[in-house]
Amino acid sequence: MSFDRYAIFETGGKQYQAIEGKTIAIEKLDGVAGDTVEFKDILFRKLGEGKIQIGQPHVEGSIKAKIIKHDKEKKVTVFKFKRRKKARVKTGHRQPLTVIRIETIQ
Protein backbone atom coordinates (compact mmCIF):
# COMPACT_ATOMS: atom_id res chain seq x y z
CA MET A 1 0.00 0.00 0.00
CA SER A 2 1.30 3.41 -0.92
CA PHE A 3 0.17 6.35 1.20
CA ASP A 4 1.44 9.89 0.69
CA ARG A 5 0.70 11.02 4.23
CA TYR A 6 0.76 8.87 7.36
CA ALA A 7 2.23 8.70 10.85
CA ILE A 8 3.03 6.22 13.60
CA PHE A 9 1.86 7.34 17.05
CA GLU A 10 1.76 5.91 20.55
CA THR A 11 -1.17 5.73 22.97
CA GLY A 12 -2.10 3.32 25.73
CA GLY A 13 1.35 1.70 25.60
CA LYS A 14 0.86 0.59 21.98
CA GLN A 15 1.80 1.97 18.58
CA TYR A 16 -0.68 2.60 15.77
CA GLN A 17 -0.47 3.73 12.15
CA ALA A 18 -2.54 6.84 11.38
CA ILE A 19 -3.71 7.52 7.83
CA GLU A 20 -5.90 10.56 7.17
CA GLY A 21 -9.54 9.55 6.77
CA LYS A 22 -9.12 5.99 8.09
CA THR A 23 -10.77 4.56 11.21
CA ILE A 24 -8.81 2.53 13.76
CA ALA A 25 -9.58 0.84 17.08
CA ILE A 26 -7.28 1.84 19.95
CA GLU A 27 -7.14 1.37 23.73
CA LYS A 28 -10.04 3.04 25.55
CA LEU A 29 -9.92 6.85 25.81
CA ASP A 30 -11.94 9.19 28.00
CA GLY A 31 -14.59 11.13 26.12
CA VAL A 32 -17.88 10.63 24.33
CA ALA A 33 -18.68 9.96 20.69
CA GLY A 34 -18.15 13.12 18.65
CA ASP A 35 -15.32 14.51 20.80
CA THR A 36 -12.03 15.48 19.18
CA VAL A 37 -8.80 14.06 20.60
CA GLU A 38 -5.19 15.05 19.93
CA PHE A 39 -2.14 12.78 20.02
CA LYS A 40 1.27 14.39 20.49
CA ASP A 41 3.44 11.26 20.85
CA ILE A 42 4.31 10.91 17.16
CA LEU A 43 7.18 8.51 16.53
CA PHE A 44 7.36 8.68 12.72
CA ARG A 45 5.75 10.88 10.09
CA LYS A 46 5.65 10.86 6.29
CA LEU A 47 4.29 14.10 4.82
CA GLY A 48 4.86 13.45 1.14
CA GLU A 49 7.20 11.94 -1.41
CA GLY A 50 10.66 12.03 0.16
CA LYS A 51 9.56 13.98 3.26
CA ILE A 52 10.11 11.64 6.21
CA GLN A 53 10.65 12.58 9.86
CA ILE A 54 11.85 10.07 12.45
CA GLY A 55 11.57 11.03 16.11
CA GLN A 56 14.18 10.50 18.78
CA PRO A 57 11.93 9.71 20.60
CA HIS A 58 9.16 12.01 19.25
CA VAL A 59 8.46 14.31 16.31
CA GLU A 60 6.99 17.80 16.75
CA GLY A 61 3.35 18.07 15.71
CA SER A 62 0.07 16.36 16.45
CA ILE A 63 -2.60 14.06 15.10
CA LYS A 64 -6.22 15.13 15.45
CA ALA A 65 -8.93 12.46 15.50
CA LYS A 66 -12.63 12.19 16.25
CA ILE A 67 -14.13 9.56 18.55
CA ILE A 68 -16.65 7.47 16.61
CA LYS A 69 -17.76 5.04 19.33
CA HIS A 70 -16.72 3.01 22.37
CA ASP A 71 -16.84 -0.76 22.00
CA LYS A 72 -15.38 -4.00 23.36
CA GLU A 73 -13.04 -6.48 21.70
CA LYS A 74 -13.91 -10.09 21.00
CA LYS A 75 -14.11 -12.20 24.17
CA VAL A 76 -11.00 -14.03 25.36
CA THR A 77 -11.79 -17.18 27.37
CA VAL A 78 -9.52 -18.12 30.28
CA PHE A 79 -9.71 -21.60 31.85
CA LYS A 80 -7.74 -22.44 35.00
CA PHE A 81 -7.67 -25.76 36.77
CA LYS A 82 -5.71 -27.70 39.36
CA ARG A 83 -5.02 -31.31 38.54
CA ARG A 84 -6.49 -34.07 40.69
CA LYS A 85 -8.71 -31.54 42.44
CA LYS A 86 -12.18 -30.31 41.59
CA ALA A 87 -10.93 -26.75 41.19
CA ARG A 88 -11.87 -25.26 37.84
CA VAL A 89 -12.47 -21.64 36.89
CA LYS A 90 -13.67 -20.47 33.49
CA THR A 91 -13.77 -16.71 32.94
CA GLY A 92 -13.93 -14.39 30.00
CA HIS A 93 -12.61 -10.90 29.33
CA ARG A 94 -13.57 -8.25 26.78
CA GLN A 95 -11.08 -5.38 26.56
CA PRO A 96 -12.73 -1.96 26.13
CA LEU A 97 -11.63 0.01 23.06
CA THR A 98 -12.35 3.27 21.28
CA VAL A 99 -12.91 3.58 17.54
CA ILE A 100 -11.51 6.83 16.12
CA ARG A 101 -11.32 8.47 12.68
CA ILE A 102 -8.05 10.25 11.86
CA GLU A 103 -8.80 13.77 10.60
CA THR A 104 -5.46 15.56 10.24
CA ILE A 105 -1.76 14.83 10.57
CA GLN A 106 0.25 17.99 11.28
Backbone atoms as SQL, in Angstrom:
CREATE TABLE atoms (id INTEGER PRIMARY KEY, chain TEXT, resi INTEGER, resn TEXT, atom TEXT, x REAL, y REAL, z REAL);
INSERT INTO atoms VALUES
  (1, 'A', 1, 'MET', 'N', 0.836, -1.178, 0.000),
  (2, 'A', 1, 'MET', 'CA', 0.000, 0.000, 0.000),
  (3, 'A', 1, 'MET', 'C', 0.881, 1.241, 0.000),
  (4, 'A', 2, 'SER', 'N', 0.525, 2.182, -0.822),
  (5, 'A', 2, 'SER', 'CA', 1.302, 3.408, -0.920),
  (6, 'A', 2, 'SER', 'C', 0.453, 4.585, -0.439),
  (7, 'A', 3, 'PHE', 'N', 0.877, 5.199, 0.650),
  (8, 'A', 3, 'PHE', 'CA', 0.172, 6.350, 1.196),
  (9, 'A', 3, 'PHE', 'C', 1.121, 7.538, 1.178),
  (10, 'A', 4, 'ASP', 'N', 0.611, 8.695, 0.750),
  (11, 'A', 4, 'ASP', 'CA', 1.440, 9.888, 0.694),
  (12, 'A', 4, 'ASP', 'C', 1.640, 10.510, 2.071),
  (13, 'A', 5, 'ARG', 'N', 0.661, 10.328, 2.952),
  (14, 'A', 5, 'ARG', 'CA', 0.699, 11.024, 4.232),
  (15, 'A', 5, 'ARG', 'C', 0.219, 10.083, 5.336),
  (16, 'A', 6, 'TYR', 'N', 1.136, 9.696, 6.220),
  (17, 'A', 6, 'TYR', 'CA', 0.759, 8.867, 7.358),
  (18, 'A', 6, 'TYR', 'C', 1.740, 9.075, 8.494),
  (19, 'A', 7, 'ALA', 'N', 1.386, 8.543, 9.664),
  (20, 'A', 7, 'ALA', 'CA', 2.234, 8.701, 10.848),
  (21, 'A', 7, 'ALA', 'C', 2.068, 7.484, 11.747),
  (22, 'A', 8, 'ILE', 'N', 3.086, 7.245, 12.567),
  (23, 'A', 8, 'ILE', 'CA', 3.032, 6.224, 13.604),
  (24, 'A', 8, 'ILE', 'C', 2.988, 6.970, 14.938),
  (25, 'A', 9, 'PHE', 'N', 1.974, 6.671, 15.762),
  (26, 'A', 9, 'PHE', 'CA', 1.864, 7.340, 17.054),
  (27, 'A', 9, 'PHE', 'C', 1.667, 6.310, 18.157),
  (28, 'A', 10, 'GLU', 'N', 1.828, 6.788, 19.392),
  (29, 'A', 10, 'GLU', 'CA', 1.760, 5.911, 20.554),
  (30, 'A', 10, 'GLU', 'C', 0.671, 6.392, 21.507),
  (31, 'A', 11, 'THR', 'N', -0.169, 5.450, 21.946),
  (32, 'A', 11, 'THR', 'CA', -1.172, 5.734, 22.966),
  (33, 'A', 11, 'THR', 'C', -1.529, 4.433, 23.669),
  (34, 'A', 12, 'GLY', 'N', -1.738, 4.503, 24.963),
  (35, 'A', 12, 'GLY', 'CA', -2.096, 3.316, 25.726),
  (36, 'A', 12, 'GLY', 'C', -1.017, 2.253, 25.744),
  (37, 'A', 13, 'GLY', 'N', 0.254, 2.653, 25.580),
  (38, 'A', 13, 'GLY', 'CA', 1.354, 1.701, 25.600),
  (39, 'A', 13, 'GLY', 'C', 1.512, 0.916, 24.315),
  (40, 'A', 14, 'LYS', 'N', 0.782, 1.289, 23.261),
  (41, 'A', 14, 'LYS', 'CA', 0.862, 0.587, 21.978),
  (42, 'A', 14, 'LYS', 'C', 1.080, 1.596, 20.864),
  (43, 'A', 15, 'GLN', 'N', 1.549, 1.107, 19.725),
  (44, 'A', 15, 'GLN', 'CA', 1.804, 1.967, 18.576),
  (45, 'A', 15, 'GLN', 'C', 0.795, 1.663, 17.478),
  (46, 'A', 16, 'TYR', 'N', 0.326, 2.727, 16.812),
  (47, 'A', 16, 'TYR', 'CA', -0.681, 2.597, 15.766),
  (48, 'A', 16, 'TYR', 'C', -0.265, 3.414, 14.553),
  (49, 'A', 17, 'GLN', 'N', -0.727, 2.984, 13.374),
  (50, 'A', 17, 'GLN', 'CA', -0.474, 3.730, 12.148),
  (51, 'A', 17, 'GLN', 'C', -1.690, 4.598, 11.859),
  (52, 'A', 18, 'ALA', 'N', -1.466, 5.891, 11.656),
  (53, 'A', 18, 'ALA', 'CA', -2.543, 6.837, 11.383),
  (54, 'A', 18, 'ALA', 'C', -2.476, 7.268, 9.929),
  (55, 'A', 19, 'ILE', 'N', -3.577, 7.076, 9.212),
  (56, 'A', 19, 'ILE', 'CA', -3.706, 7.515, 7.827),
  (57, 'A', 19, 'ILE', 'C', -4.931, 8.418, 7.782),
  (58, 'A', 20, 'GLU', 'N', -4.797, 9.601, 7.194),
  (59, 'A', 20, 'GLU', 'CA', -5.899, 10.558, 7.174),
  (60, 'A', 20, 'GLU', 'C', -7.145, 9.939, 6.548),
  (61, 'A', 21, 'GLY', 'N', -8.274, 10.065, 7.263),
  (62, 'A', 21, 'GLY', 'CA', -9.544, 9.554, 6.773),
  (63, 'A', 21, 'GLY', 'C', -9.866, 8.126, 7.187),
  (64, 'A', 22, 'LYS', 'N', -8.898, 7.387, 7.703),
  (65, 'A', 22, 'LYS', 'CA', -9.120, 5.987, 8.094),
  (66, 'A', 22, 'LYS', 'C', -9.615, 5.903, 9.534),
  (67, 'A', 23, 'THR', 'N', -10.333, 4.809, 9.847),
  (68, 'A', 23, 'THR', 'CA', -10.769, 4.558, 11.213),
  (69, 'A', 23, 'THR', 'C', -9.936, 3.426, 11.797),
  (70, 'A', 24, 'ILE', 'N', -9.578, 3.566, 13.075),
  (71, 'A', 24, 'ILE', 'CA', -8.812, 2.530, 13.761),
  (72, 'A', 24, 'ILE', 'C', -9.379, 2.337, 15.167),
  (73, 'A', 25, 'ALA', 'N', -9.161, 1.153, 15.717),
  (74, 'A', 25, 'ALA', 'CA', -9.584, 0.838, 17.082),
  (75, 'A', 25, 'ALA', 'C', -8.353, 0.877, 17.976),
  (76, 'A', 26, 'ILE', 'N', -8.414, 1.679, 19.039),
  (77, 'A', 26, 'ILE', 'CA', -7.283, 1.839, 19.952),
  (78, 'A', 26, 'ILE', 'C', -7.740, 1.535, 21.375),
  (79, 'A', 27, 'GLU', 'N', -6.795, 1.552, 22.324),
  (80, 'A', 27, 'GLU', 'CA', -7.138, 1.366, 23.734),
  (81, 'A', 27, 'GLU', 'C', -8.134, 2.451, 24.159),
  (82, 'A', 28, 'LYS', 'N', -8.965, 2.143, 25.143),
  (83, 'A', 28, 'LYS', 'CA', -10.039, 3.044, 25.546),
  (84, 'A', 28, 'LYS', 'C', -9.524, 4.421, 25.966),
  (85, 'A', 29, 'LEU', 'N', -10.212, 5.458, 25.467),
  (86, 'A', 29, 'LEU', 'CA', -9.920, 6.850, 25.812),
  (87, 'A', 29, 'LEU', 'C', -11.106, 7.443, 26.553),
  (88, 'A', 30, 'ASP', 'N', -10.851, 8.460, 27.365),
  (89, 'A', 30, 'ASP', 'CA', -11.937, 9.193, 28.001),
  (90, 'A', 30, 'ASP', 'C', -12.577, 10.096, 26.959),
  (91, 'A', 31, 'GLY', 'N', -13.879, 10.276, 27.060),
  (92, 'A', 31, 'GLY', 'CA', -14.592, 11.130, 26.123),
  (93, 'A', 31, 'GLY', 'C', -15.820, 10.419, 25.590),
  (94, 'A', 32, 'VAL', 'N', -16.667, 11.183, 24.915),
  (95, 'A', 32, 'VAL', 'CA', -17.885, 10.626, 24.329),
  (96, 'A', 32, 'VAL', 'C', -17.787, 10.690, 22.811),
  (97, 'A', 33, 'ALA', 'N', -18.671, 9.968, 22.149),
  (98, 'A', 33, 'ALA', 'CA', -18.681, 9.962, 20.688),
  (99, 'A', 33, 'ALA', 'C', -18.889, 11.385, 20.171),
  (100, 'A', 34, 'GLY', 'N', -18.083, 11.775, 19.210),
  (101, 'A', 34, 'GLY', 'CA', -18.149, 13.120, 18.655),
  (102, 'A', 34, 'GLY', 'C', -17.058, 14.040, 19.163),
  (103, 'A', 35, 'ASP', 'N', -16.412, 13.694, 20.268),
  (104, 'A', 35, 'ASP', 'CA', -15.317, 14.507, 20.799),
  (105, 'A', 35, 'ASP', 'C', -14.092, 14.416, 19.896),
  (106, 'A', 36, 'THR', 'N', -13.281, 15.470, 19.922),
  (107, 'A', 36, 'THR', 'CA', -12.025, 15.485, 19.180),
  (108, 'A', 36, 'THR', 'C', -10.880, 15.242, 20.157),
  (109, 'A', 37, 'VAL', 'N', -9.966, 14.355, 19.771),
  (110, 'A', 37, 'VAL', 'CA', -8.797, 14.057, 20.604),
  (111, 'A', 37, 'VAL', 'C', -7.536, 14.396, 19.819),
  (112, 'A', 38, 'GLU', 'N', -6.460, 14.665, 20.554),
  (113, 'A', 38, 'GLU', 'CA', -5.194, 15.049, 19.927),
  (114, 'A', 38, 'GLU', 'C', -4.080, 14.181, 20.504),
  (115, 'A', 39, 'PHE', 'N', -3.272, 13.614, 19.617),
  (116, 'A', 39, 'PHE', 'CA', -2.145, 12.781, 20.018),
  (117, 'A', 39, 'PHE', 'C', -0.858, 13.528, 19.691),
  (118, 'A', 40, 'LYS', 'N', 0.019, 13.665, 20.693),
  (119, 'A', 40, 'LYS', 'CA', 1.273, 14.393, 20.492),
  (120, 'A', 40, 'LYS', 'C', 2.489, 13.481, 20.469),
  (121, 'A', 41, 'ASP', 'N', 2.322, 12.207, 20.834),
  (122, 'A', 41, 'ASP', 'CA', 3.441, 11.262, 20.854),
  (123, 'A', 41, 'ASP', 'C', 3.611, 10.622, 19.476),
  (124, 'A', 42, 'ILE', 'N', 4.104, 11.400, 18.520),
  (125, 'A', 42, 'ILE', 'CA', 4.307, 10.912, 17.158),
  (126, 'A', 42, 'ILE', 'C', 5.737, 10.390, 17.051),
  (127, 'A', 43, 'LEU', 'N', 5.874, 9.139, 16.633),
  (128, 'A', 43, 'LEU', 'CA', 7.184, 8.508, 16.533),
  (129, 'A', 43, 'LEU', 'C', 7.776, 8.636, 15.135),
  (130, 'A', 44, 'PHE', 'N', 6.919, 8.658, 14.115),
  (131, 'A', 44, 'PHE', 'CA', 7.362, 8.681, 12.722),
  (132, 'A', 44, 'PHE', 'C', 6.288, 9.393, 11.912),
  (133, 'A', 45, 'ARG', 'N', 6.716, 10.172, 10.911),
  (134, 'A', 45, 'ARG', 'CA', 5.745, 10.883, 10.086),
  (135, 'A', 45, 'ARG', 'C', 6.246, 10.980, 8.654),
  (136, 'A', 46, 'LYS', 'N', 5.359, 10.684, 7.703),
  (137, 'A', 46, 'LYS', 'CA', 5.653, 10.864, 6.285),
  (138, 'A', 46, 'LYS', 'C', 4.654, 11.881, 5.755),
  (139, 'A', 47, 'LEU', 'N', 5.158, 13.008, 5.267),
  (140, 'A', 47, 'LEU', 'CA', 4.294, 14.098, 4.822),
  (141, 'A', 47, 'LEU', 'C', 4.172, 14.190, 3.311),
  (142, 'A', 48, 'GLY', 'N', 4.922, 13.422, 2.589),
  (143, 'A', 48, 'GLY', 'CA', 4.857, 13.454, 1.139),
  (144, 'A', 48, 'GLY', 'C', 5.992, 12.640, 0.567),
  (145, 'A', 49, 'GLU', 'N', 6.138, 12.692, -0.736),
  (146, 'A', 49, 'GLU', 'CA', 7.198, 11.939, -1.408),
  (147, 'A', 49, 'GLU', 'C', 8.564, 12.469, -0.983),
  (148, 'A', 50, 'GLY', 'N', 9.323, 11.651, -0.268),
  (149, 'A', 50, 'GLY', 'CA', 10.663, 12.029, 0.162),
  (150, 'A', 50, 'GLY', 'C', 10.724, 12.864, 1.428),
  (151, 'A', 51, 'LYS', 'N', 9.573, 13.181, 2.035),
  (152, 'A', 51, 'LYS', 'CA', 9.558, 13.982, 3.265),
  (153, 'A', 51, 'LYS', 'C', 9.232, 13.068, 4.441),
  (154, 'A', 52, 'ILE', 'N', 10.271, 12.574, 5.098),
  (155, 'A', 52, 'ILE', 'CA', 10.112, 11.640, 6.209),
  (156, 'A', 52, 'ILE', 'C', 10.772, 12.231, 7.446),
  (157, 'A', 53, 'GLN', 'N', 10.090, 12.126, 8.591),
  (158, 'A', 53, 'GLN', 'CA', 10.648, 12.576, 9.859),
  (159, 'A', 53, 'GLN', 'C', 10.610, 11.411, 10.839),
  (160, 'A', 54, 'ILE', 'N', 11.749, 11.131, 11.457),
  (161, 'A', 54, 'ILE', 'CA', 11.851, 10.071, 12.448),
  (162, 'A', 54, 'ILE', 'C', 12.177, 10.718, 13.782),
  (163, 'A', 55, 'GLY', 'N', 11.390, 10.417, 14.797),
  (164, 'A', 55, 'GLY', 'CA', 11.572, 11.029, 16.107),
  (165, 'A', 55, 'GLY', 'C', 12.599, 10.311, 16.955),
  (166, 'A', 56, 'GLN', 'N', 13.225, 11.081, 17.843),
  (167, 'A', 56, 'GLN', 'CA', 14.179, 10.502, 18.779),
  (168, 'A', 56, 'GLN', 'C', 13.929, 11.080, 20.159),
  (169, 'A', 57, 'PRO', 'N', 12.911, 10.760, 20.911),
  (170, 'A', 57, 'PRO', 'CA', 11.935, 9.712, 20.603),
  (171, 'A', 57, 'PRO', 'C', 10.692, 10.202, 19.868),
  (172, 'A', 58, 'HIS', 'N', 10.400, 11.520, 19.857),
  (173, 'A', 58, 'HIS', 'CA', 9.162, 12.006, 19.255),
  (174, 'A', 58, 'HIS', 'C', 9.428, 13.088, 18.218),
  (175, 'A', 59, 'VAL', 'N', 8.436, 13.284, 17.347),
  (176, 'A', 59, 'VAL', 'CA', 8.465, 14.308, 16.310),
  (177, 'A', 59, 'VAL', 'C', 7.521, 15.426, 16.751),
  (178, 'A', 60, 'GLU', 'N', 7.871, 16.675, 16.456),
  (179, 'A', 60, 'GLU', 'CA', 6.987, 17.802, 16.749),
  (180, 'A', 60, 'GLU', 'C', 5.736, 17.698, 15.888),
  (181, 'A', 61, 'GLY', 'N', 4.605, 18.101, 16.449),
  (182, 'A', 61, 'GLY', 'CA', 3.352, 18.069, 15.707),
  (183, 'A', 61, 'GLY', 'C', 2.296, 17.300, 16.464),
  (184, 'A', 62, 'SER', 'N', 1.160, 17.072, 15.794),
  (185, 'A', 62, 'SER', 'CA', 0.072, 16.364, 16.453),
  (186, 'A', 62, 'SER', 'C', -0.813, 15.681, 15.419),
  (187, 'A', 63, 'ILE', 'N', -1.598, 14.747, 15.917),
  (188, 'A', 63, 'ILE', 'CA', -2.595, 14.060, 15.101),
  (189, 'A', 63, 'ILE', 'C', -3.942, 14.351, 15.741),
  (190, 'A', 64, 'LYS', 'N', -4.881, 14.856, 14.950),
  (191, 'A', 64, 'LYS', 'CA', -6.219, 15.128, 15.453),
  (192, 'A', 64, 'LYS', 'C', -7.155, 14.039, 14.937),
  (193, 'A', 65, 'ALA', 'N', -7.996, 13.529, 15.852),
  (194, 'A', 65, 'ALA', 'CA', -8.928, 12.461, 15.503),
  (195, 'A', 65, 'ALA', 'C', -10.257, 12.704, 16.200),
  (196, 'A', 66, 'LYS', 'N', -11.302, 12.071, 15.679),
  (197, 'A', 66, 'LYS', 'CA', -12.635, 12.195, 16.247),
  (198, 'A', 66, 'LYS', 'C', -13.074, 10.835, 16.768),
  (199, 'A', 67, 'ILE', 'N', -13.646, 10.812, 17.968),
  (200, 'A', 67, 'ILE', 'CA', -14.133, 9.561, 18.548),
  (201, 'A', 67, 'ILE', 'C', -15.433, 9.177, 17.846),
  (202, 'A', 68, 'ILE', 'N', -15.461, 7.973, 17.283),
  (203, 'A', 68, 'ILE', 'CA', -16.652, 7.474, 16.605),
  (204, 'A', 68, 'ILE', 'C', -17.551, 6.741, 17.598),
  (205, 'A', 69, 'LYS', 'N', -16.973, 5.783, 18.350),
  (206, 'A', 69, 'LYS', 'CA', -17.758, 5.037, 19.334),
  (207, 'A', 69, 'LYS', 'C', -16.836, 4.325, 20.308),
  (208, 'A', 70, 'HIS', 'N', -17.415, 3.864, 21.406),
  (209, 'A', 70, 'HIS', 'CA', -16.723, 3.014, 22.370),
  (210, 'A', 70, 'HIS', 'C', -17.289, 1.612, 22.202),
  (211, 'A', 71, 'ASP', 'N', -16.427, 0.615, 22.265),
  (212, 'A', 71, 'ASP', 'CA', -16.839, -0.757, 22.004),
  (213, 'A', 71, 'ASP', 'C', -16.008, -1.694, 22.869),
  (214, 'A', 72, 'LYS', 'N', -16.196, -2.999, 22.678),
  (215, 'A', 72, 'LYS', 'CA', -15.383, -4.003, 23.357),
  (216, 'A', 72, 'LYS', 'C', -14.841, -4.967, 22.323),
  (217, 'A', 73, 'GLU', 'N', -13.645, -5.505, 22.602),
  (218, 'A', 73, 'GLU', 'CA', -13.042, -6.481, 21.705),
  (219, 'A', 73, 'GLU', 'C', -13.761, -7.813, 21.824),
  (220, 'A', 74, 'LYS', 'N', -13.384, -8.738, 20.950),
  (221, 'A', 74, 'LYS', 'CA', -13.910, -10.093, 20.996),
  (222, 'A', 74, 'LYS', 'C', -13.502, -10.740, 22.323),
  (223, 'A', 75, 'LYS', 'N', -14.359, -11.598, 22.865),
  (224, 'A', 75, 'LYS', 'CA', -14.113, -12.196, 24.172),
  (225, 'A', 75, 'LYS', 'C', -12.949, -13.185, 24.134),
  (226, 'A', 76, 'VAL', 'N', -12.099, -13.089, 25.156),
  (227, 'A', 76, 'VAL', 'CA', -11.003, -14.030, 25.360),
  (228, 'A', 76, 'VAL', 'C', -11.408, -14.915, 26.535),
  (229, 'A', 77, 'THR', 'N', -11.409, -16.233, 26.321),
  (230, 'A', 77, 'THR', 'CA', -11.790, -17.176, 27.368),
  (231, 'A', 77, 'THR', 'C', -10.551, -17.669, 28.098),
  (232, 'A', 78, 'VAL', 'N', -10.620, -17.660, 29.442),
  (233, 'A', 78, 'VAL', 'CA', -9.516, -18.120, 30.281),
  (234, 'A', 78, 'VAL', 'C', -10.032, -19.288, 31.111),
  (235, 'A', 79, 'PHE', 'N', -9.304, -20.418, 31.083),
  (236, 'A', 79, 'PHE', 'CA', -9.709, -21.597, 31.845),
  (237, 'A', 79, 'PHE', 'C', -8.550, -22.022, 32.723),
  (238, 'A', 80, 'LYS', 'N', -8.769, -22.040, 34.044),
  (239, 'A', 80, 'LYS', 'CA', -7.737, -22.437, 34.998),
  (240, 'A', 80, 'LYS', 'C', -8.219, -23.681, 35.728),
  (241, 'A', 81, 'PHE', 'N', -7.296, -24.593, 35.983),
  (242, 'A', 81, 'PHE', 'CA', -7.672, -25.760, 36.769),
  (243, 'A', 81, 'PHE', 'C', -6.469, -26.279, 37.534),
  (244, 'A', 82, 'LYS', 'N', -6.761, -27.046, 38.581),
  (245, 'A', 82, 'LYS', 'CA', -5.715, -27.700, 39.359),
  (246, 'A', 82, 'LYS', 'C', -5.922, -29.200, 39.213),
  (247, 'A', 83, 'ARG', 'N', -4.885, -29.881, 38.802),
  (248, 'A', 83, 'ARG', 'CA', -5.022, -31.312, 38.537),
  (249, 'A', 83, 'ARG', 'C', -5.348, -32.093, 39.808),
  (250, 'A', 84, 'ARG', 'N', -6.071, -33.148, 39.623),
  (251, 'A', 84, 'ARG', 'CA', -6.490, -34.070, 40.685),
  (252, 'A', 84, 'ARG', 'C', -7.346, -33.402, 41.767),
  (253, 'A', 85, 'LYS', 'N', -7.814, -32.237, 41.518),
  (254, 'A', 85, 'LYS', 'CA', -8.714, -31.538, 42.436),
  (255, 'A', 85, 'LYS', 'C', -9.975, -31.200, 41.642),
  (256, 'A', 86, 'LYS', 'N', -10.974, -30.739, 42.313),
  (257, 'A', 86, 'LYS', 'CA', -12.175, -30.314, 41.595),
  (258, 'A', 86, 'LYS', 'C', -12.206, -28.788, 41.521),
  (259, 'A', 87, 'ALA', 'N', -11.045, -28.203, 41.268),
  (260, 'A', 87, 'ALA', 'CA', -10.930, -26.750, 41.195),
  (261, 'A', 87, 'ALA', 'C', -10.807, -26.339, 39.737),
  (262, 'A', 88, 'ARG', 'N', -11.867, -25.749, 39.217),
  (263, 'A', 88, 'ARG', 'CA', -11.867, -25.265, 37.837),
  (264, 'A', 88, 'ARG', 'C', -12.506, -23.883, 37.810),
  (265, 'A', 89, 'VAL', 'N', -11.924, -22.989, 37.035),
  (266, 'A', 89, 'VAL', 'CA', -12.468, -21.641, 36.893),
  (267, 'A', 89, 'VAL', 'C', -12.444, -21.279, 35.416),
  (268, 'A', 90, 'LYS', 'N', -13.591, -20.919, 34.881),
  (269, 'A', 90, 'LYS', 'CA', -13.670, -20.470, 33.494),
  (270, 'A', 90, 'LYS', 'C', -14.186, -19.037, 33.508),
  (271, 'A', 91, 'THR', 'N', -13.377, -18.123, 32.990),
  (272, 'A', 91, 'THR', 'CA', -13.768, -16.715, 32.944),
  (273, 'A', 91, 'THR', 'C', -13.523, -16.180, 31.548),
  (274, 'A', 92, 'GLY', 'N', -14.125, -15.052, 31.278),
  (275, 'A', 92, 'GLY', 'CA', -13.925, -14.390, 29.999),
  (276, 'A', 92, 'GLY', 'C', -13.600, -12.925, 30.228),
  (277, 'A', 93, 'HIS', 'N', -12.972, -12.312, 29.224),
  (278, 'A', 93, 'HIS', 'CA', -12.612, -10.897, 29.333),
  (279, 'A', 93, 'HIS', 'C', -12.805, -10.230, 27.980),
  (280, 'A', 94, 'ARG', 'N', -13.427, -9.055, 27.991),
  (281, 'A', 94, 'ARG', 'CA', -13.572, -8.246, 26.780),
  (282, 'A', 94, 'ARG', 'C', -12.929, -6.893, 27.053),
  (283, 'A', 95, 'GLN', 'N', -11.829, -6.620, 26.361),
  (284, 'A', 95, 'GLN', 'CA', -11.080, -5.381, 26.558),
  (285, 'A', 95, 'GLN', 'C', -11.850, -4.209, 25.949),
  (286, 'A', 96, 'PRO', 'N', -12.063, -3.125, 26.710),
  (287, 'A', 96, 'PRO', 'CA', -12.730, -1.956, 26.130),
  (288, 'A', 96, 'PRO', 'C', -11.812, -1.245, 25.140),
  (289, 'A', 97, 'LEU', 'N', -12.405, -0.715, 24.064),
  (290, 'A', 97, 'LEU', 'CA', -11.633, 0.010, 23.064),
  (291, 'A', 97, 'LEU', 'C', -12.431, 1.192, 22.557),
  (292, 'A', 98, 'THR', 'N', -11.745, 2.082, 21.873),
  (293, 'A', 98, 'THR', 'CA', -12.354, 3.265, 21.285),
  (294, 'A', 98, 'THR', 'C', -12.055, 3.264, 19.796),
  (295, 'A', 99, 'VAL', 'N', -13.085, 3.486, 18.991),
  (296, 'A', 99, 'VAL', 'CA', -12.912, 3.575, 17.542),
  (297, 'A', 99, 'VAL', 'C', -12.813, 5.057, 17.192),
  (298, 'A', 100, 'ILE', 'N', -11.725, 5.430, 16.499),
  (299, 'A', 100, 'ILE', 'CA', -11.509, 6.835, 16.123),
  (300, 'A', 100, 'ILE', 'C', -11.306, 6.955, 14.618),
  (301, 'A', 101, 'ARG', 'N', -11.591, 8.151, 14.085),
  (302, 'A', 101, 'ARG', 'CA', -11.317, 8.468, 12.682),
  (303, 'A', 101, 'ARG', 'C', -10.244, 9.553, 12.660),
  (304, 'A', 102, 'ILE', 'N', -9.151, 9.289, 11.959),
  (305, 'A', 102, 'ILE', 'CA', -8.052, 10.252, 11.856),
  (306, 'A', 102, 'ILE', 'C', -8.487, 11.383, 10.926),
  (307, 'A', 103, 'GLU', 'N', -8.396, 12.623, 11.409),
  (308, 'A', 103, 'GLU', 'CA', -8.800, 13.767, 10.601),
  (309, 'A', 103, 'GLU', 'C', -7.609, 14.476, 9.972),
  (310, 'A', 104, 'THR', 'N', -6.623, 14.864, 10.788),
  (311, 'A', 104, 'THR', 'CA', -5.461, 15.563, 10.237),
  (312, 'A', 104, 'THR', 'C', -4.176, 15.079, 10.886),
  (313, 'A', 105, 'ILE', 'N', -3.116, 15.101, 10.086),
  (314, 'A', 105, 'ILE', 'CA', -1.765, 14.832, 10.572),
  (315, 'A', 105, 'ILE', 'C', -0.971, 16.102, 10.332),
  (316, 'A', 106, 'GLN', 'N', -0.477, 16.723, 11.418),
  (317, 'A', 106, 'GLN', 'CA', 0.247, 17.995, 11.277),
  (318, 'A', 106, 'GLN', 'C', 1.684, 17.838, 11.693);
